[in-house]
Amino acid sequence: KQEVTQIPAALSVPEGENLVLNCSFTDSAIYNLQWFRQDPGKGLTSLLLIQSSQREQTSGRLNASLDKSSGRSTLYIAASQPGDSATYLCAVPYNTDKLIFGTGTRLQVFP
Amino acid sequence: NAGVTQTPKFRVLKTGQSMTLLCAQDMNHEYMYWYRQDPGMGLRLIHYSVGEGTTAKGEVPDGYNVSRLKKQNFLLGLESAAPSQTSVYFCASSPKLTGVGYTFGSGTRLTVV
């Protein structure tokens, strides 16, 4: 059974810092890995999708990497801003028709 | 605006009462999902559907039923609510398998007392 874990569970950093969020999965036979953002009281928004054949994917200040062999992905946020404060979740497909989510990392960026 | 709409947004139920959560999408997506989100446990899949008239069980299906009579709607029912079903429920839809193109609703916060 696929299990997805995220470390740390919470993170608080000053504005401007570069930071890394971690995601680990137990079954390396994945099609892709996705990072989502969730704002308080809201649904999830997809940030980045990395296909299994890719090593990384970039969108603005966000960079996600994928190492299937070690069962790990990282989300790198450059020059963090207060507007980046949210919960970040990673997810991988399981049995081709559903996503398994990690427990998330709650990020707070203070001015 | 196109997307996934959930109703209601908030609800308080007494133990043993029943209710139905409605999810509607206007993107012509084939696949629809119901998740629950609890503190420290992430999102867990309750039931899902790979097309009109089909449903399947996810990780935590007990105590819930679903129906997909129309492609655009996915209903989640609680026949006899229990306090353990207090949670935030999210509906999502996607056009493809393997998680591509997921769109989430804004959630329903349910409290069972």
mmCIF file of C-alpha atoms in Angstrom:
data_model
loop_
_atom_site.group_PDB
_atom_site.id
_atom_site.type_symbol
_atom_site.label_atom_id
_atom_site.label_comp_id
_atom_site.label_asym_id
_atom_site.label_seq_id
_atom_site.Cartn_x
_atom_site.Cartn_y
_atom_site.Cartn_z
ATOM 1 C CA LYS A 1 0.000 0.000 0.000
ATOM 2 C CA GLN A 2 1.281 3.446 -0.915
ATOM 3 C CA GLU A 3 2.008 5.729 2.015
ATOM 4 C CA VAL A 4 2.967 9.383 1.703
ATOM 5 C CA THR A 5 4.569 11.379 4.506
ATOM 6 C CA GLN A 6 5.631 14.996 4.752
ATOM 7 C CA ILE A 7 8.233 16.582 6.954
ATOM 8 C CA PRO A 8 8.115 18.979 8.706
ATOM 9 C CA ALA A 9 4.471 19.162 9.774
ATOM 10 C CA ALA A 10 4.809 22.896 10.374
ATOM 11 C CA LEU A 11 7.346 25.544 9.510
ATOM 12 C CA SER A 12 7.639 29.202 10.434
ATOM 13 C CA VAL A 13 10.195 31.385 8.660
ATOM 14 C CA PRO A 14 10.928 35.083 8.193
ATOM 15 C CA GLU A 15 10.168 36.697 4.885
ATOM 16 C CA GLY A 16 12.904 36.329 2.278
ATOM 17 C CA GLU A 17 14.172 32.924 3.329
ATOM 18 C CA ASN A 18 14.588 30.066 0.908
ATOM 19 C CA LEU A 19 12.991 26.905 2.189
ATOM 20 C CA VAL A 20 12.512 23.230 1.376
ATOM 21 C CA LEU A 21 9.506 21.043 2.022
ATOM 22 C CA ASN A 22 9.902 17.274 1.927
ATOM 23 C CA CYS A 23 7.656 14.479 0.713
ATOM 24 C CA SER A 24 8.367 10.737 0.933
ATOM 25 C CA PHE A 25 6.458 7.846 -0.623
ATOM 26 C CA THR A 26 6.851 4.102 -0.104
ATOM 27 C CA ASP A 27 6.012 2.718 -3.562
ATOM 28 C CA SER A 28 8.304 4.120 -6.242
ATOM 29 C CA ALA A 29 6.138 2.862 -9.128
ATOM 30 C CA ILE A 30 4.364 6.175 -9.615
ATOM 31 C CA TYR A 31 3.177 7.950 -12.762
ATOM 32 C CA ASN A 32 3.735 11.402 -11.367
ATOM 33 C CA LEU A 33 3.817 13.448 -8.194
ATOM 34 C CA GLN A 34 1.866 16.584 -7.552
ATOM 35 C CA TRP A 35 2.242 19.460 -5.102
ATOM 36 C CA PHE A 36 -0.867 21.304 -3.919
ATOM 37 C CA ARG A 37 -1.462 24.422 -1.908
ATOM 38 C CA GLN A 38 -4.354 24.803 0.534
ATOM 39 C CA ASP A 39 -5.341 28.138 2.047
ATOM 40 C CA PRO A 40 -7.337 28.138 5.315
ATOM 41 C CA GLY A 41 -10.968 27.282 4.709
ATOM 42 C CA LYS A 42 -10.384 26.638 1.038
ATOM 43 C CA GLY A 43 -9.916 23.709 -1.296
ATOM 44 C CA LEU A 44 -6.663 22.578 -2.850
ATOM 45 C CA THR A 45 -4.967 24.190 -5.814
ATOM 46 C CA SER A 46 -2.442 22.299 -7.915
ATOM 47 C CA LEU A 47 0.978 23.983 -8.002
ATOM 48 C CA LEU A 48 3.279 21.625 -9.846
ATOM 49 C CA LEU A 49 3.018 18.229 -11.484
ATOM 50 C CA ILE A 50 6.177 16.194 -12.116
ATOM 51 C CA GLN A 51 5.905 13.260 -14.478
ATOM 52 C CA SER A 52 7.822 10.097 -13.558
ATOM 53 C CA SER A 53 10.255 10.722 -16.436
ATOM 54 C CA GLN A 54 11.139 14.199 -15.156
ATOM 55 C CA ARG A 55 13.586 15.164 -12.434
ATOM 56 C CA GLU A 56 12.156 18.573 -11.679
ATOM 57 C CA GLN A 57 9.540 21.161 -12.561
ATOM 58 C CA THR A 58 9.574 24.912 -12.038
ATOM 59 C CA SER A 59 6.909 27.570 -11.740
ATOM 60 C CA GLY A 60 8.028 31.046 -10.740
ATOM 61 C CA ARG A 61 9.660 30.873 -7.320
ATOM 62 C CA LEU A 62 8.688 27.236 -6.890
ATOM 63 C CA ASN A 63 10.817 24.278 -7.897
ATOM 64 C CA ALA A 64 9.842 20.675 -7.308
ATOM 65 C CA SER A 65 12.206 17.750 -7.705
ATOM 66 C CA LEU A 66 11.507 14.036 -7.886
ATOM 67 C CA ASP A 67 13.777 11.100 -7.076
ATOM 68 C CA LYS A 68 11.756 7.965 -7.662
ATOM 69 C CA SER A 69 14.502 5.561 -6.665
ATOM 70 C CA SER A 70 14.725 7.021 -3.181
ATOM 71 C CA GLY A 71 10.990 7.709 -2.904
ATOM 72 C CA ARG A 72 11.411 11.424 -2.317
ATOM 73 C CA SER A 73 10.280 14.776 -3.636
ATOM 74 C CA THR A 74 11.148 18.268 -2.467
ATOM 75 C CA LEU A 75 9.400 21.580 -2.994
ATOM 76 C CA TYR A 76 11.793 24.504 -2.952
ATOM 77 C CA ILE A 77 10.371 27.989 -2.379
ATOM 78 C CA ALA A 78 12.737 30.833 -3.138
ATOM 79 C CA ALA A 79 12.592 34.211 -1.438
ATOM 80 C CA SER A 80 9.514 33.358 0.622
ATOM 81 C CA GLN A 81 6.746 35.954 1.085
ATOM 82 C CA PRO A 82 3.901 36.265 3.602
ATOM 83 C CA GLY A 83 1.521 35.386 0.767
ATOM 84 C CA ASP A 84 3.155 31.948 0.602
ATOM 85 C CA SER A 85 1.654 31.105 3.993
ATOM 86 C CA ALA A 86 -0.552 28.058 3.477
ATOM 87 C CA THR A 87 -0.526 24.283 3.837
ATOM 88 C CA TYR A 88 1.383 22.407 1.148
ATOM 89 C CA LEU A 89 0.466 18.833 0.301
ATOM 90 C CA CYS A 90 2.069 16.332 -2.023
ATOM 91 C CA ALA A 91 0.107 13.556 -3.700
ATOM 92 C CA VAL A 92 0.798 10.519 -5.862
ATOM 93 C CA PRO A 93 -1.579 8.410 -7.976
ATOM 94 C CA TYR A 94 -2.435 4.969 -6.665
ATOM 95 C CA ASN A 95 -3.985 2.109 -8.663
ATOM 96 C CA THR A 96 -4.215 4.553 -11.625
ATOM 97 C CA ASP A 97 -7.473 6.125 -10.552
ATOM 98 C CA LYS A 98 -7.003 8.012 -7.318
ATOM 99 C CA LEU A 99 -4.586 10.232 -5.446
ATOM 100 C CA ILE A 100 -2.957 9.484 -2.119
ATOM 101 C CA PHE A 101 -2.127 12.627 -0.176
ATOM 102 C CA GLY A 102 0.518 13.371 2.396
ATOM 103 C CA THR A 103 -0.478 14.971 5.697
ATOM 104 C CA GLY A 104 0.851 18.350 4.615
ATOM 105 C CA THR A 105 3.277 20.999 5.843
ATOM 106 C CA ARG A 106 1.760 24.126 7.345
ATOM 107 C CA LEU A 107 3.941 27.075 6.349
ATOM 108 C CA GLN A 108 3.891 30.475 7.948
ATOM 109 C CA VAL A 109 6.027 33.283 6.533
ATOM 110 C CA PHE A 110 6.163 36.311 8.796
ATOM 111 C CA PRO A 111 7.192 39.835 7.766
ATOM 112 C CA ASN B 1 -16.976 30.555 -13.101
ATOM 113 C CA ALA B 2 -16.146 27.002 -14.108
ATOM 114 C CA GLY B 3 -15.218 24.667 -11.335
ATOM 115 C CA VAL B 4 -16.486 22.410 -8.574
ATOM 116 C CA THR B 5 -19.293 23.607 -6.325
ATOM 117 C CA GLN B 6 -20.135 21.984 -2.999
ATOM 118 C CA THR B 7 -23.298 22.509 -1.009
ATOM 119 C CA PRO B 8 -23.793 23.121 1.825
ATOM 120 C CA LYS B 9 -20.659 24.860 3.122
ATOM 121 C CA PHE B 10 -21.437 24.237 6.783
ATOM 122 C CA ARG B 11 -23.759 21.868 8.599
ATOM 123 C CA VAL B 12 -24.366 20.698 12.142
ATOM 124 C CA LEU B 13 -26.082 17.338 12.584
ATOM 125 C CA LYS B 14 -27.271 15.416 15.587
ATOM 126 C CA THR B 15 -26.099 11.837 15.995
ATOM 127 C CA GLY B 16 -28.306 9.531 13.955
ATOM 128 C CA GLN B 17 -29.537 12.159 11.512
ATOM 129 C CA SER B 18 -29.018 11.783 7.801
ATOM 130 C CA MET B 19 -27.904 14.227 5.146
ATOM 131 C CA THR B 20 -26.637 14.490 1.585
ATOM 132 C CA LEU B 21 -23.713 16.556 0.377
ATOM 133 C CA LEU B 22 -23.901 17.704 -3.214
ATOM 134 C CA CYS B 23 -20.967 18.177 -5.564
ATOM 135 C CA ALA B 24 -21.478 19.707 -8.998
ATOM 136 C CA GLN B 25 -18.877 20.261 -11.711
ATOM 137 C CA ASP B 26 -19.294 22.023 -15.034
ATOM 138 C CA MET B 27 -16.049 20.966 -16.708
ATOM 139 C CA ASN B 28 -17.356 17.730 -18.228
ATOM 140 C CA HIS B 29 -14.876 15.727 -16.132
ATOM 141 C CA GLU B 30 -15.237 11.972 -16.123
ATOM 142 C CA TYR B 31 -13.846 11.327 -12.666
ATOM 143 C CA MET B 32 -15.152 12.593 -9.356
ATOM 144 C CA TYR B 33 -14.029 12.003 -5.784
ATOM 145 C CA TRP B 34 -15.064 12.581 -2.202
ATOM 146 C CA TYR B 35 -12.359 13.105 0.420
ATOM 147 C CA ARG B 36 -12.461 13.887 4.097
ATOM 148 C CA GLN B 37 -9.791 15.933 5.813
ATOM 149 C CA ASP B 38 -9.012 15.545 9.489
ATOM 150 C CA PRO B 39 -6.266 17.210 11.539
ATOM 151 C CA GLY B 40 -2.990 15.301 11.299
ATOM 152 C CA MET B 41 -4.379 12.765 8.822
ATOM 153 C CA GLY B 42 -4.365 14.577 5.527
ATOM 154 C CA LEU B 43 -7.001 13.850 2.916
ATOM 155 C CA ARG B 44 -8.489 10.372 2.804
ATOM 156 C CA LEU B 45 -10.549 9.083 -0.092
ATOM 157 C CA ILE B 46 -14.086 8.027 0.806
ATOM 158 C CA HIS B 47 -15.622 7.069 -2.541
ATOM 159 C CA TYR B 48 -14.975 7.912 -6.149
ATOM 160 C CA SER B 49 -16.531 7.563 -9.589
ATOM 161 C CA VAL B 50 -14.915 6.923 -12.954
ATOM 162 C CA GLY B 51 -18.011 7.861 -14.932
ATOM 163 C CA GLU B 52 -21.746 8.413 -14.885
ATOM 164 C CA GLY B 53 -23.540 5.567 -13.148
ATOM 165 C CA THR B 54 -20.373 4.157 -11.549
ATOM 166 C CA THR B 55 -19.048 4.347 -7.992
ATOM 167 C CA ALA B 56 -16.233 2.679 -6.101
ATOM 168 C CA LYS B 57 -14.955 2.535 -2.532
ATOM 169 C CA GLY B 58 -11.909 4.423 -1.374
ATOM 170 C CA GLU B 59 -9.885 4.167 1.831
ATOM 171 C CA VAL B 60 -12.627 5.022 4.343
ATOM 172 C CA PRO B 61 -16.051 4.193 2.830
ATOM 173 C CA ASP B 62 -17.849 2.895 5.929
ATOM 174 C CA GLY B 63 -20.859 4.949 6.966
ATOM 175 C CA TYR B 64 -21.135 6.702 3.597
ATOM 176 C CA ASN B 65 -22.956 6.077 0.355
ATOM 177 C CA VAL B 66 -22.622 7.818 -2.997
ATOM 178 C CA SER B 67 -24.447 8.165 -6.275
ATOM 179 C CA ARG B 68 -23.529 9.509 -9.717
ATOM 180 C CA LEU B 69 -26.785 9.576 -11.650
ATOM 181 C CA LYS B 70 -25.651 12.496 -13.786
ATOM 182 C CA LYS B 71 -22.137 13.082 -15.048
ATOM 183 C CA GLN B 72 -21.925 16.526 -13.478
ATOM 184 C CA ASN B 73 -23.140 15.569 -10.008
ATOM 185 C CA PHE B 74 -21.682 13.357 -7.287
ATOM 186 C CA LEU B 75 -23.686 12.967 -4.073
ATOM 187 C CA LEU B 76 -22.314 11.828 -0.719
ATOM 188 C CA GLY B 77 -24.833 10.518 1.797
ATOM 189 C CA LEU B 78 -24.614 9.897 5.505
ATOM 190 C CA GLU B 79 -27.476 7.630 6.534
ATOM 191 C CA SER B 80 -26.934 7.786 10.301
ATOM 192 C CA ALA B 81 -24.393 10.405 11.280
ATOM 193 C CA ALA B 82 -21.847 9.672 14.014
ATOM 194 C CA PRO B 83 -19.485 12.057 15.855
ATOM 195 C CA SER B 84 -16.558 10.297 14.114
ATOM 196 C CA GLN B 85 -17.853 11.756 10.866
ATOM 197 C CA THR B 86 -17.149 15.286 12.030
ATOM 198 C CA SER B 87 -14.738 16.491 9.385
ATOM 199 C CA VAL B 88 -14.211 18.744 6.397
ATOM 200 C CA TYR B 89 -15.382 17.081 3.196
ATOM 201 C CA PHE B 90 -13.895 17.907 -0.175
ATOM 202 C CA CYS B 91 -15.136 16.987 -3.596
ATOM 203 C CA ALA B 92 -12.813 16.914 -6.589
ATOM 204 C CA SER B 93 -13.041 16.128 -10.273
ATOM 205 C CA SER B 94 -10.511 15.350 -12.983
ATOM 206 C CA PRO B 95 -10.597 14.757 -16.733
ATOM 207 C CA LYS B 96 -8.001 12.005 -16.713
ATOM 208 C CA LEU B 97 -6.665 9.186 -14.631
ATOM 209 C CA THR B 98 -3.390 9.424 -12.725
ATOM 210 C CA GLY B 99 -4.310 12.614 -10.938
ATOM 211 C CA VAL B 100 -3.840 15.082 -13.772
ATOM 212 C CA GLY B 101 -6.045 18.154 -13.796
ATOM 213 C CA TYR B 102 -7.641 17.786 -10.391
ATOM 214 C CA THR B 103 -10.054 20.584 -9.410
ATOM 215 C CA PHE B 104 -11.278 20.818 -5.831
ATOM 216 C CA GLY B 105 -14.359 22.326 -4.310
ATOM 217 C CA SER B 106 -14.063 24.668 -1.340
ATOM 218 C CA GLY B 107 -15.230 22.092 1.175
ATOM 219 C CA THR B 108 -18.114 21.334 3.523
ATOM 220 C CA ARG B 109 -17.479 21.593 7.253
ATOM 221 C CA LEU B 110 -19.672 19.035 9.022
ATOM 222 C CA THR B 111 -20.063 18.755 12.765
ATOM 223 C CA VAL B 112 -21.947 15.845 14.313
ATOM 224 C CA VAL B 113 -22.968 16.385 17.940
#
